Amino acid sequence: MNRTISYTDVSARYLIPFIFDAAQAFPPNSRESQAARLIGEWNQMRTDDNGDGFFDHPGQTIFDAWLPIMVRNTLGETLDGFELKQIWLNAGYQTRNPRLEEHPSAGTLVLYYALRNSRSLTGVPHHHDLFGDTSPDKVVRQSLSEAVAAAAKVFRTPMEQWLTPAVEQVFFDTNANRIPMTSPGLSFRLPLYANRGAMNFMAAYGEDQDSPLVRYVNPPGIQGRLAPGERAEDNPLLTNHLEAYQNHELLRTYLNREMVEANSLDGQVIRLDIPGDRPKL
């Protein structure tokens, strides 16, 4: 599985160019210019390569602080009185136990197209100016100033040390709809969240069209359950997929009886005697 896809920030590449352009108006020695420089030095990957429990770059911290402020400063007044206002203003990232994949929020998408439209880049006429009488670059700068000021109160250290805690990958005992998937209370964690869902798979033809190749990596709850009194570490069907997921690997899926029997560790055959005619498919 692709490591870059797993950890790339979903919004940064689209919005950082607007920060660059607007930040040119700040004095070179200002905190805002330093913040814009750090954002530019960030590789736009949400990674923890040294395993210290923190994301690797302060540019990510500053961008994460800027984005929700920018969305609020752009859409907030327009959405006053709108019942679903907070949903549209929610532009942050999941910071604890994500259950869903990250994607640009609705407010982030509106912000992006508003910025593009301000430069006549959308090709679609807009009939409402979300920036009002203020230039978009000024709103970008104002939001960056607010983000830097807010972050400075939290960290109280040099800006190069503004690192936020990394988000763990959690495999729950229920799915996103809270439907049980495995033994109650059985959950696993990996040190870093990968933005590619809890189950990944690939299907392709083998040497010929009659030899399909299927590879999966499943969340532990789907891959296996615990028998009464069994420990998770004693069940290889739980832990091998966890290791493969962390290493961006996929495991072979066996598609016929011969392959299954040749690679089985243990098993129990259950035969069902269904009375009456079987339903026709």
PDB file of C-alpha atoms in Angstrom:
ATOM      1  CA  MET A   1       0.000   0.000   0.000  1.00  0.00           C
ATOM      2  CA  ASN A   2       1.172   3.510  -0.800  1.00  0.00           C
ATOM      3  CA  ARG A   3       2.783   5.262   2.165  1.00  0.00           C
ATOM      4  CA  THR A   4       2.406   8.705   0.594  1.00  0.00           C
ATOM      5  CA  ILE A   5      -1.354   8.285   0.227  1.00  0.00           C
ATOM      6  CA  SER A   6      -1.593   7.130   3.841  1.00  0.00           C
ATOM      7  CA  TYR A   7      -0.062  10.252   5.354  1.00  0.00           C
ATOM      8  CA  THR A   8      -0.468  13.121   2.880  1.00  0.00           C
ATOM      9  CA  ASP A   9      -2.452  16.070   4.220  1.00  0.00           C
ATOM     10  CA  VAL A  10      -5.692  16.267   2.257  1.00  0.00           C
ATOM     11  CA  SER A  11      -5.982  20.078   2.163  1.00  0.00           C
ATOM     12  CA  ALA A  12      -2.470  21.532   2.325  1.00  0.00           C
ATOM     13  CA  ARG A  13      -1.461  21.368  -1.345  1.00  0.00           C
ATOM     14  CA  TYR A  14      -4.517  23.355  -2.401  1.00  0.00           C
ATOM     15  CA  LEU A  15      -4.360  26.143   0.162  1.00  0.00           C
ATOM     16  CA  ILE A  16      -0.671  26.692   0.932  1.00  0.00           C
ATOM     17  CA  PRO A  17      -0.046  28.645  -2.319  1.00  0.00           C
ATOM     18  CA  PHE A  18      -2.561  31.245  -1.145  1.00  0.00           C
ATOM     19  CA  ILE A  19      -0.708  31.541   2.169  1.00  0.00           C
ATOM     20  CA  PHE A  20       2.585  32.064   0.335  1.00  0.00           C
ATOM     21  CA  ASP A  21       1.227  34.829  -1.839  1.00  0.00           C
ATOM     22  CA  ALA A  22      -0.522  36.688   0.962  1.00  0.00           C
ATOM     23  CA  ALA A  23       2.417  36.395   3.368  1.00  0.00           C
ATOM     24  CA  GLN A  24       4.685  38.379   1.046  1.00  0.00           C
ATOM     25  CA  ALA A  25       3.180  41.536   2.542  1.00  0.00           C
ATOM     26  CA  PHE A  26       4.441  40.732   6.056  1.00  0.00           C
ATOM     27  CA  PRO A  27       7.769  42.203   7.219  1.00  0.00           C
ATOM     28  CA  PRO A  28      10.542  39.640   6.619  1.00  0.00           C
ATOM     29  CA  ASN A  29      11.375  39.339  10.321  1.00  0.00           C
ATOM     30  CA  SER A  30       7.781  39.018  11.514  1.00  0.00           C
ATOM     31  CA  ARG A  31       6.401  35.914  13.204  1.00  0.00           C
ATOM     32  CA  GLU A  32       3.948  35.557  10.328  1.00  0.00           C
ATOM     33  CA  SER A  33       6.768  35.432   7.762  1.00  0.00           C
ATOM     34  CA  GLN A  34       8.521  32.809   9.861  1.00  0.00           C
ATOM     35  CA  ALA A  35       5.280  30.836  10.074  1.00  0.00           C
ATOM     36  CA  ALA A  36       4.768  30.986   6.303  1.00  0.00           C
ATOM     37  CA  ARG A  37       8.357  29.827   5.785  1.00  0.00           C
ATOM     38  CA  LEU A  38       7.847  26.837   8.079  1.00  0.00           C
ATOM     39  CA  ILE A  39       4.621  25.925   6.298  1.00  0.00           C
ATOM     40  CA  GLY A  40       6.565  25.987   3.037  1.00  0.00           C
ATOM     41  CA  GLU A  41       9.311  23.742   4.431  1.00  0.00           C
ATOM     42  CA  TRP A  42       6.785  21.141   5.562  1.00  0.00           C
ATOM     43  CA  ASN A  43       6.504  18.218   3.132  1.00  0.00           C
ATOM     44  CA  GLN A  44       2.706  18.130   3.682  1.00  0.00           C
ATOM     45  CA  MET A  45       2.947  14.665   5.247  1.00  0.00           C
ATOM     46  CA  ARG A  46       1.376  13.944   8.630  1.00  0.00           C
ATOM     47  CA  THR A  47       4.166  11.653   9.826  1.00  0.00           C
ATOM     48  CA  ASP A  48       6.096  10.721  12.957  1.00  0.00           C
ATOM     49  CA  ASP A  49       9.238   9.249  11.441  1.00  0.00           C
ATOM     50  CA  ASN A  50      11.323   9.342  14.623  1.00  0.00           C
ATOM     51  CA  GLY A  51       8.586   7.678  16.667  1.00  0.00           C
ATOM     52  CA  ASP A  52       8.601  10.250  19.460  1.00  0.00           C
ATOM     53  CA  GLY A  53       4.810  10.524  19.534  1.00  0.00           C
ATOM     54  CA  PHE A  54       4.696  13.927  17.832  1.00  0.00           C
ATOM     55  CA  PHE A  55       4.145  14.926  14.226  1.00  0.00           C
ATOM     56  CA  ASP A  56       7.436  15.805  12.581  1.00  0.00           C
ATOM     57  CA  HIS A  57       7.129  19.417  11.458  1.00  0.00           C
ATOM     58  CA  PRO A  58       6.010  22.727  12.988  1.00  0.00           C
ATOM     59  CA  GLY A  59       4.678  23.786   9.594  1.00  0.00           C
ATOM     60  CA  GLN A  60       1.896  21.245  10.038  1.00  0.00           C
ATOM     61  CA  THR A  61       1.064  22.678  13.461  1.00  0.00           C
ATOM     62  CA  ILE A  62       0.746  26.187  12.039  1.00  0.00           C
ATOM     63  CA  PHE A  63      -1.292  25.082   9.027  1.00  0.00           C
ATOM     64  CA  ASP A  64      -3.624  23.089  11.292  1.00  0.00           C
ATOM     65  CA  ALA A  65      -4.127  26.201  13.417  1.00  0.00           C
ATOM     66  CA  TRP A  66      -4.660  28.477  10.401  1.00  0.00           C
ATOM     67  CA  LEU A  67      -7.216  26.417   8.458  1.00  0.00           C
ATOM     68  CA  PRO A  68     -10.209  26.467  10.869  1.00  0.00           C
ATOM     69  CA  ILE A  69      -9.596  30.151  11.608  1.00  0.00           C
ATOM     70  CA  MET A  70      -9.510  30.928   7.893  1.00  0.00           C
ATOM     71  CA  VAL A  71     -12.739  29.014   7.275  1.00  0.00           C
ATOM     72  CA  ARG A  72     -14.430  30.826  10.147  1.00  0.00           C
ATOM     73  CA  ASN A  73     -13.207  34.241   8.984  1.00  0.00           C
ATOM     74  CA  THR A  74     -14.458  33.514   5.461  1.00  0.00           C
ATOM     75  CA  LEU A  75     -17.793  31.781   6.081  1.00  0.00           C
ATOM     76  CA  GLY A  76     -18.744  32.771   9.611  1.00  0.00           C
ATOM     77  CA  GLU A  77     -20.676  35.951   8.866  1.00  0.00           C
ATOM     78  CA  THR A  78     -22.441  34.442   5.864  1.00  0.00           C
ATOM     79  CA  LEU A  79     -23.607  31.459   7.936  1.00  0.00           C
ATOM     80  CA  ASP A  80     -24.948  33.445  10.888  1.00  0.00           C
ATOM     81  CA  GLY A  81     -28.377  32.056  11.771  1.00  0.00           C
ATOM     82  CA  PHE A  82     -27.866  28.887   9.729  1.00  0.00           C
ATOM     83  CA  GLU A  83     -28.803  25.825  11.774  1.00  0.00           C
ATOM     84  CA  LEU A  84     -25.925  23.720  10.429  1.00  0.00           C
ATOM     85  CA  LYS A  85     -23.343  26.480  10.749  1.00  0.00           C
ATOM     86  CA  GLN A  86     -20.940  24.527  12.955  1.00  0.00           C
ATOM     87  CA  ILE A  87     -20.796  21.624  10.517  1.00  0.00           C
ATOM     88  CA  TRP A  88     -19.624  23.967   7.772  1.00  0.00           C
ATOM     89  CA  LEU A  89     -17.150  25.725  10.075  1.00  0.00           C
ATOM     90  CA  ASN A  90     -15.608  22.451  11.247  1.00  0.00           C
ATOM     91  CA  ALA A  91     -12.383  22.443   9.275  1.00  0.00           C
ATOM     92  CA  GLY A  92     -10.044  20.741  11.715  1.00  0.00           C
ATOM     93  CA  TYR A  93      -8.637  17.240  11.808  1.00  0.00           C
ATOM     94  CA  GLN A  94      -9.551  14.285  13.981  1.00  0.00           C
ATOM     95  CA  THR A  95      -7.185  14.420  16.939  1.00  0.00           C
ATOM     96  CA  ARG A  96      -8.354  11.423  18.963  1.00  0.00           C
ATOM     97  CA  ASN A  97      -9.332   7.936  17.863  1.00  0.00           C
ATOM     98  CA  PRO A  98     -10.426   8.646  14.255  1.00  0.00           C
ATOM     99  CA  ARG A  99     -13.195   6.375  12.971  1.00  0.00           C
ATOM    100  CA  LEU A 100     -13.491   7.855   9.481  1.00  0.00           C
ATOM    101  CA  GLU A 101     -11.063   8.777   6.734  1.00  0.00           C
ATOM    102  CA  GLU A 102      -9.875  12.371   6.565  1.00  0.00           C
ATOM    103  CA  HIS A 103     -11.121  14.461   3.656  1.00  0.00           C
ATOM    104  CA  PRO A 104     -11.470  18.199   3.047  1.00  0.00           C
ATOM    105  CA  SER A 105     -14.440  19.472   5.025  1.00  0.00           C
ATOM    106  CA  ALA A 106     -17.378  21.209   3.369  1.00  0.00           C
ATOM    107  CA  GLY A 107     -16.175  24.559   4.681  1.00  0.00           C
ATOM    108  CA  THR A 108     -12.662  23.928   3.367  1.00  0.00           C
ATOM    109  CA  LEU A 109     -14.014  23.185  -0.103  1.00  0.00           C
ATOM    110  CA  VAL A 110     -16.067  26.385  -0.126  1.00  0.00           C
ATOM    111  CA  LEU A 111     -13.023  28.346   1.053  1.00  0.00           C
ATOM    112  CA  TYR A 112     -10.843  26.880  -1.694  1.00  0.00           C
ATOM    113  CA  TYR A 113     -13.279  27.738  -4.460  1.00  0.00           C
ATOM    114  CA  ALA A 114     -13.838  31.205  -3.016  1.00  0.00           C
ATOM    115  CA  LEU A 115     -10.084  31.841  -3.113  1.00  0.00           C
ATOM    116  CA  ARG A 116      -9.811  30.509  -6.651  1.00  0.00           C
ATOM    117  CA  ASN A 117     -12.775  32.564  -7.762  1.00  0.00           C
ATOM    118  CA  SER A 118     -11.129  35.700  -6.368  1.00  0.00           C
ATOM    119  CA  ARG A 119      -8.403  35.106  -8.967  1.00  0.00           C
ATOM    120  CA  SER A 120     -10.848  34.148 -11.728  1.00  0.00           C
ATOM    121  CA  LEU A 121      -9.576  30.571 -11.733  1.00  0.00           C
ATOM    122  CA  THR A 122     -12.812  28.620 -11.320  1.00  0.00           C
ATOM    123  CA  GLY A 123     -14.491  29.200 -14.671  1.00  0.00           C
ATOM    124  CA  VAL A 124     -17.809  29.345 -12.799  1.00  0.00           C
ATOM    125  CA  PRO A 125     -19.372  32.695 -11.885  1.00  0.00           C
ATOM    126  CA  HIS A 126     -19.952  33.218  -8.160  1.00  0.00           C
ATOM    127  CA  HIS A 127     -22.877  35.370  -7.101  1.00  0.00           C
ATOM    128  CA  HIS A 128     -21.881  35.907  -3.474  1.00  0.00           C
ATOM    129  CA  ASP A 129     -18.627  37.440  -2.260  1.00  0.00           C
ATOM    130  CA  LEU A 130     -17.672  35.571   0.899  1.00  0.00           C
ATOM    131  CA  PHE A 131     -14.907  38.062   1.628  1.00  0.00           C
ATOM    132  CA  GLY A 132     -17.193  41.094   1.539  1.00  0.00           C
ATOM    133  CA  ASP A 133     -15.302  44.358   1.196  1.00  0.00           C
ATOM    134  CA  THR A 134     -12.021  42.782   2.335  1.00  0.00           C
ATOM    135  CA  SER A 135      -9.428  41.391  -0.050  1.00  0.00           C
ATOM    136  CA  PRO A 136      -8.913  37.618   0.221  1.00  0.00           C
ATOM    137  CA  ASP A 137      -5.178  38.095   0.834  1.00  0.00           C
ATOM    138  CA  LYS A 138      -5.956  40.301   3.802  1.00  0.00           C
ATOM    139  CA  VAL A 139      -8.222  37.616   5.276  1.00  0.00           C
ATOM    140  CA  VAL A 140      -5.461  35.039   4.761  1.00  0.00           C
ATOM    141  CA  ARG A 141      -2.975  37.281   6.579  1.00  0.00           C
ATOM    142  CA  GLN A 142      -5.389  38.067   9.389  1.00  0.00           C
ATOM    143  CA  SER A 143      -6.081  34.363   9.885  1.00  0.00           C
ATOM    144  CA  LEU A 144      -2.359  33.562   9.910  1.00  0.00           C
ATOM    145  CA  SER A 145      -1.746  36.244  12.533  1.00  0.00           C
ATOM    146  CA  GLU A 146      -4.544  34.837  14.682  1.00  0.00           C
ATOM    147  CA  ALA A 147      -3.237  31.288  14.274  1.00  0.00           C
ATOM    148  CA  VAL A 148       0.316  32.243  15.242  1.00  0.00           C
ATOM    149  CA  ALA A 149      -0.895  34.199  18.271  1.00  0.00           C
ATOM    150  CA  ALA A 150      -3.093  31.312  19.437  1.00  0.00           C
ATOM    151  CA  ALA A 151      -0.345  28.721  18.960  1.00  0.00           C
ATOM    152  CA  ALA A 152       2.200  30.889  20.785  1.00  0.00           C
ATOM    153  CA  LYS A 153      -0.029  30.864  23.870  1.00  0.00           C
ATOM    154  CA  VAL A 154      -0.168  27.064  23.774  1.00  0.00           C
ATOM    155  CA  PHE A 155       3.480  26.215  23.126  1.00  0.00           C
ATOM    156  CA  ARG A 156       5.458  29.105  24.692  1.00  0.00           C
ATOM    157  CA  THR A 157       8.580  27.850  22.895  1.00  0.00           C
ATOM    158  CA  PRO A 158      10.454  28.860  19.719  1.00  0.00           C
ATOM    159  CA  MET A 159       8.273  28.324  16.660  1.00  0.00           C
ATOM    160  CA  GLU A 160      10.567  25.580  15.341  1.00  0.00           C
ATOM    161  CA  GLN A 161       9.518  23.479  18.344  1.00  0.00           C
ATOM    162  CA  TRP A 162       5.771  23.726  17.782  1.00  0.00           C
ATOM    163  CA  LEU A 163       5.029  20.031  17.360  1.00  0.00           C
ATOM    164  CA  THR A 164       1.608  18.515  17.985  1.00  0.00           C
ATOM    165  CA  PRO A 165       0.954  14.994  19.325  1.00  0.00           C
ATOM    166  CA  ALA A 166       0.669  12.336  16.629  1.00  0.00           C
ATOM    167  CA  VAL A 167      -2.738  10.715  16.192  1.00  0.00           C
ATOM    168  CA  GLU A 168      -2.946   6.979  16.817  1.00  0.00           C
ATOM    169  CA  GLN A 169      -4.599   4.447  14.543  1.00  0.00           C
ATOM    170  CA  VAL A 170      -7.287   2.639  16.535  1.00  0.00           C
ATOM    171  CA  PHE A 171      -9.004  -0.551  15.416  1.00  0.00           C
ATOM    172  CA  PHE A 172     -12.277  -0.644  17.331  1.00  0.00           C
ATOM    173  CA  ASP A 173     -14.506  -3.557  18.277  1.00  0.00           C
ATOM    174  CA  THR A 174     -17.346  -1.828  16.389  1.00  0.00           C
ATOM    175  CA  ASN A 175     -17.503  -0.261  12.948  1.00  0.00           C
ATOM    176  CA  ALA A 176     -18.256   3.387  12.138  1.00  0.00           C
ATOM    177  CA  ASN A 177     -21.968   2.719  12.757  1.00  0.00           C
ATOM    178  CA  ARG A 178     -21.155   1.168  16.169  1.00  0.00           C
ATOM    179  CA  ILE A 179     -22.105  -2.310  14.944  1.00  0.00           C
ATOM    180  CA  PRO A 180     -20.029  -4.998  16.748  1.00  0.00           C
ATOM    181  CA  MET A 181     -17.341  -6.596  14.578  1.00  0.00           C
ATOM    182  CA  THR A 182     -15.411  -8.726  17.043  1.00  0.00           C
ATOM    183  CA  SER A 183     -15.185  -9.784  20.661  1.00  0.00           C
ATOM    184  CA  PRO A 184     -16.478  -6.997  22.931  1.00  0.00           C
ATOM    185  CA  GLY A 185     -13.723  -4.740  24.172  1.00  0.00           C
ATOM    186  CA  LEU A 186     -11.146  -6.100  21.726  1.00  0.00           C
ATOM    187  CA  SER A 187      -9.334  -3.183  20.134  1.00  0.00           C
ATOM    188  CA  PHE A 188      -5.828  -2.542  18.864  1.00  0.00           C
ATOM    189  CA  ARG A 189      -3.699   0.545  18.360  1.00  0.00           C
ATOM    190  CA  LEU A 190      -0.857   1.557  16.079  1.00  0.00           C
ATOM    191  CA  PRO A 191       1.327   4.598  16.777  1.00  0.00           C
ATOM    192  CA  LEU A 192       0.297   6.625  13.711  1.00  0.00           C
ATOM    193  CA  TYR A 193      -3.026   7.119  11.936  1.00  0.00           C
ATOM    194  CA  ALA A 194      -3.049   6.153   8.252  1.00  0.00           C
ATOM    195  CA  ASN A 195      -5.694   7.896   6.172  1.00  0.00           C
ATOM    196  CA  ARG A 196      -6.730   4.834   4.148  1.00  0.00           C
ATOM    197  CA  GLY A 197      -9.419   3.154   6.180  1.00  0.00           C
ATOM    198  CA  ALA A 198      -9.086   0.107   8.391  1.00  0.00           C
ATOM    199  CA  MET A 199      -9.328  -2.419   5.533  1.00  0.00           C
ATOM    200  CA  ASN A 200      -7.352  -2.281   2.293  1.00  0.00           C
ATOM    201  CA  PHE A 201      -7.404  -4.631  -0.655  1.00  0.00           C
ATOM    202  CA  MET A 202      -6.174  -5.107  -4.187  1.00  0.00           C
ATOM    203  CA  ALA A 203      -7.503  -7.422  -6.885  1.00  0.00           C
ATOM    204  CA  ALA A 204      -5.705  -8.171 -10.137  1.00  0.00           C
ATOM    205  CA  TYR A 205      -5.397 -10.932 -12.688  1.00  0.00           C
ATOM    206  CA  GLY A 206      -2.483 -13.306 -12.337  1.00  0.00           C
ATOM    207  CA  GLU A 207      -0.651 -14.914 -15.217  1.00  0.00           C
ATOM    208  CA  ASP A 208      -3.929 -15.445 -17.028  1.00  0.00           C
ATOM    209  CA  GLN A 209      -7.548 -14.432 -16.587  1.00  0.00           C
ATOM    210  CA  ASP A 210      -8.284 -17.635 -14.678  1.00  0.00           C
ATOM    211  CA  SER A 211      -5.671 -16.823 -12.016  1.00  0.00           C
ATOM    212  CA  PRO A 212      -6.938 -13.794 -10.126  1.00  0.00           C
ATOM    213  CA  LEU A 213      -4.710 -12.379  -7.419  1.00  0.00           C
ATOM    214  CA  VAL A 214      -6.404 -10.877  -4.384  1.00  0.00           C
ATOM    215  CA  ARG A 215      -4.611  -9.350  -1.432  1.00  0.00           C
ATOM    216  CA  TYR A 216      -6.186  -7.896   1.702  1.00  0.00           C
ATOM    217  CA  VAL A 217      -5.294  -6.392   4.999  1.00  0.00           C
ATOM    218  CA  ASN A 218      -8.233  -6.477   7.394  1.00  0.00           C
ATOM    219  CA  PRO A 219      -8.888  -4.827  10.737  1.00  0.00           C
ATOM    220  CA  PRO A 220      -8.384  -7.348  13.562  1.00  0.00           C
ATOM    221  CA  GLY A 221     -12.094  -7.524  14.302  1.00  0.00           C
ATOM    222  CA  ILE A 222     -12.899  -8.793  10.816  1.00  0.00           C
ATOM    223  CA  GLN A 223      -9.896 -11.077  10.570  1.00  0.00           C
ATOM    224  CA  GLY A 224     -10.534 -13.055  13.739  1.00  0.00           C
ATOM    225  CA  ARG A 225     -12.345 -13.423  17.035  1.00  0.00           C
ATOM    226  CA  LEU A 226     -11.196 -14.656  20.417  1.00  0.00           C
ATOM    227  CA  ALA A 227     -12.392 -17.926  21.853  1.00  0.00           C
ATOM    228  CA  PRO A 228     -13.366 -17.875  25.541  1.00  0.00           C
ATOM    229  CA  GLY A 229     -10.183 -17.546  27.586  1.00  0.00           C
ATOM    230  CA  GLU A 230      -8.003 -16.909  24.520  1.00  0.00           C
ATOM    231  CA  ARG A 231      -5.536 -14.031  24.521  1.00  0.00           C
ATOM    232  CA  ALA A 232      -5.122 -11.720  21.540  1.00  0.00           C
ATOM    233  CA  GLU A 233      -1.397 -12.449  21.300  1.00  0.00           C
ATOM    234  CA  ASP A 234      -2.179 -16.169  20.934  1.00  0.00           C
ATOM    235  CA  ASN A 235      -4.267 -15.666  17.800  1.00  0.00           C
ATOM    236  CA  PRO A 236      -2.041 -15.057  14.750  1.00  0.00           C
ATOM    237  CA  LEU A 237      -5.066 -14.136  12.656  1.00  0.00           C
ATOM    238  CA  LEU A 238      -5.399 -10.972  14.711  1.00  0.00           C
ATOM    239  CA  THR A 239      -1.798  -9.843  14.894  1.00  0.00           C
ATOM    240  CA  ASN A 240      -0.453 -10.682  11.429  1.00  0.00           C
ATOM    241  CA  HIS A 241      -2.802  -8.269   9.672  1.00  0.00           C
ATOM    242  CA  LEU A 242      -1.983  -5.568  12.198  1.00  0.00           C
ATOM    243  CA  GLU A 243       1.715  -5.854  11.393  1.00  0.00           C
ATOM    244  CA  ALA A 244       1.021  -5.889   7.651  1.00  0.00           C
ATOM    245  CA  TYR A 245      -1.138  -2.767   7.952  1.00  0.00           C
ATOM    246  CA  GLN A 246       1.599  -0.875   9.784  1.00  0.00           C
ATOM    247  CA  ASN A 247       4.200  -1.911   7.197  1.00  0.00           C
ATOM    248  CA  HIS A 248       1.977  -0.954   4.227  1.00  0.00           C
ATOM    249  CA  GLU A 249       1.714  -4.551   3.088  1.00  0.00           C
ATOM    250  CA  LEU A 250      -1.118  -6.750   1.862  1.00  0.00           C
ATOM    251  CA  LEU A 251      -1.603 -10.454   2.565  1.00  0.00           C
ATOM    252  CA  ARG A 252      -2.602 -13.119   0.072  1.00  0.00           C
ATOM    253  CA  THR A 253      -6.255 -14.158   0.008  1.00  0.00           C
ATOM    254  CA  TYR A 254      -6.887 -17.809  -0.901  1.00  0.00           C
ATOM    255  CA  LEU A 255      -9.708 -18.232  -3.370  1.00  0.00           C
ATOM    256  CA  ASN A 256     -10.338 -21.972  -3.687  1.00  0.00           C
ATOM    257  CA  ARG A 257     -10.527 -25.065  -1.484  1.00  0.00           C
ATOM    258  CA  GLU A 258      -7.054 -26.317  -2.418  1.00  0.00           C
ATOM    259  CA  MET A 259      -5.369 -23.024  -1.546  1.00  0.00           C
ATOM    260  CA  VAL A 260      -7.296 -22.701   1.715  1.00  0.00           C
ATOM    261  CA  GLU A 261      -6.510 -26.241   2.859  1.00  0.00           C
ATOM    262  CA  ALA A 262      -2.836 -25.920   1.913  1.00  0.00           C
ATOM    263  CA  ASN A 263      -2.441 -22.785   4.006  1.00  0.00           C
ATOM    264  CA  SER A 264      -4.758 -23.521   6.931  1.00  0.00           C
ATOM    265  CA  LEU A 265      -3.383 -23.361  10.463  1.00  0.00           C
ATOM    266  CA  ASP A 266      -6.394 -24.936  12.111  1.00  0.00           C
ATOM    267  CA  GLY A 267     -10.051 -25.304  11.318  1.00  0.00           C
ATOM    268  CA  GLN A 268     -13.466 -26.665  12.048  1.00  0.00           C
ATOM    269  CA  VAL A 269     -15.921 -27.781   9.394  1.00  0.00           C
ATOM    270  CA  ILE A 270     -19.533 -26.741   9.923  1.00  0.00           C
ATOM    271  CA  ARG A 271     -22.171 -28.316   7.709  1.00  0.00           C
ATOM    272  CA  LEU A 272     -25.635 -26.828   7.431  1.00  0.00           C
ATOM    273  CA  ASP A 273     -28.631 -28.972   6.579  1.00  0.00           C
ATOM    274  CA  ILE A 274     -31.147 -26.538   5.111  1.00  0.00           C
ATOM    275  CA  PRO A 275     -34.598 -28.122   4.755  1.00  0.00           C
ATOM    276  CA  GLY A 276     -36.686 -27.516   1.677  1.00  0.00           C
ATOM    277  CA  ASP A 277     -35.687 -26.081  -1.636  1.00  0.00           C
ATOM    278  CA  ARG A 278     -32.755 -23.736  -1.645  1.00  0.00           C
ATOM    279  CA  PRO A 279     -33.529 -20.257  -2.961  1.00  0.00           C
ATOM    280  CA  LYS A 280     -32.510 -19.642  -6.524  1.00  0.00           C
ATOM    281  CA  LEU A 281     -30.019 -16.825  -7.010  1.00  0.00           C
TER     282      LEU A 281
END
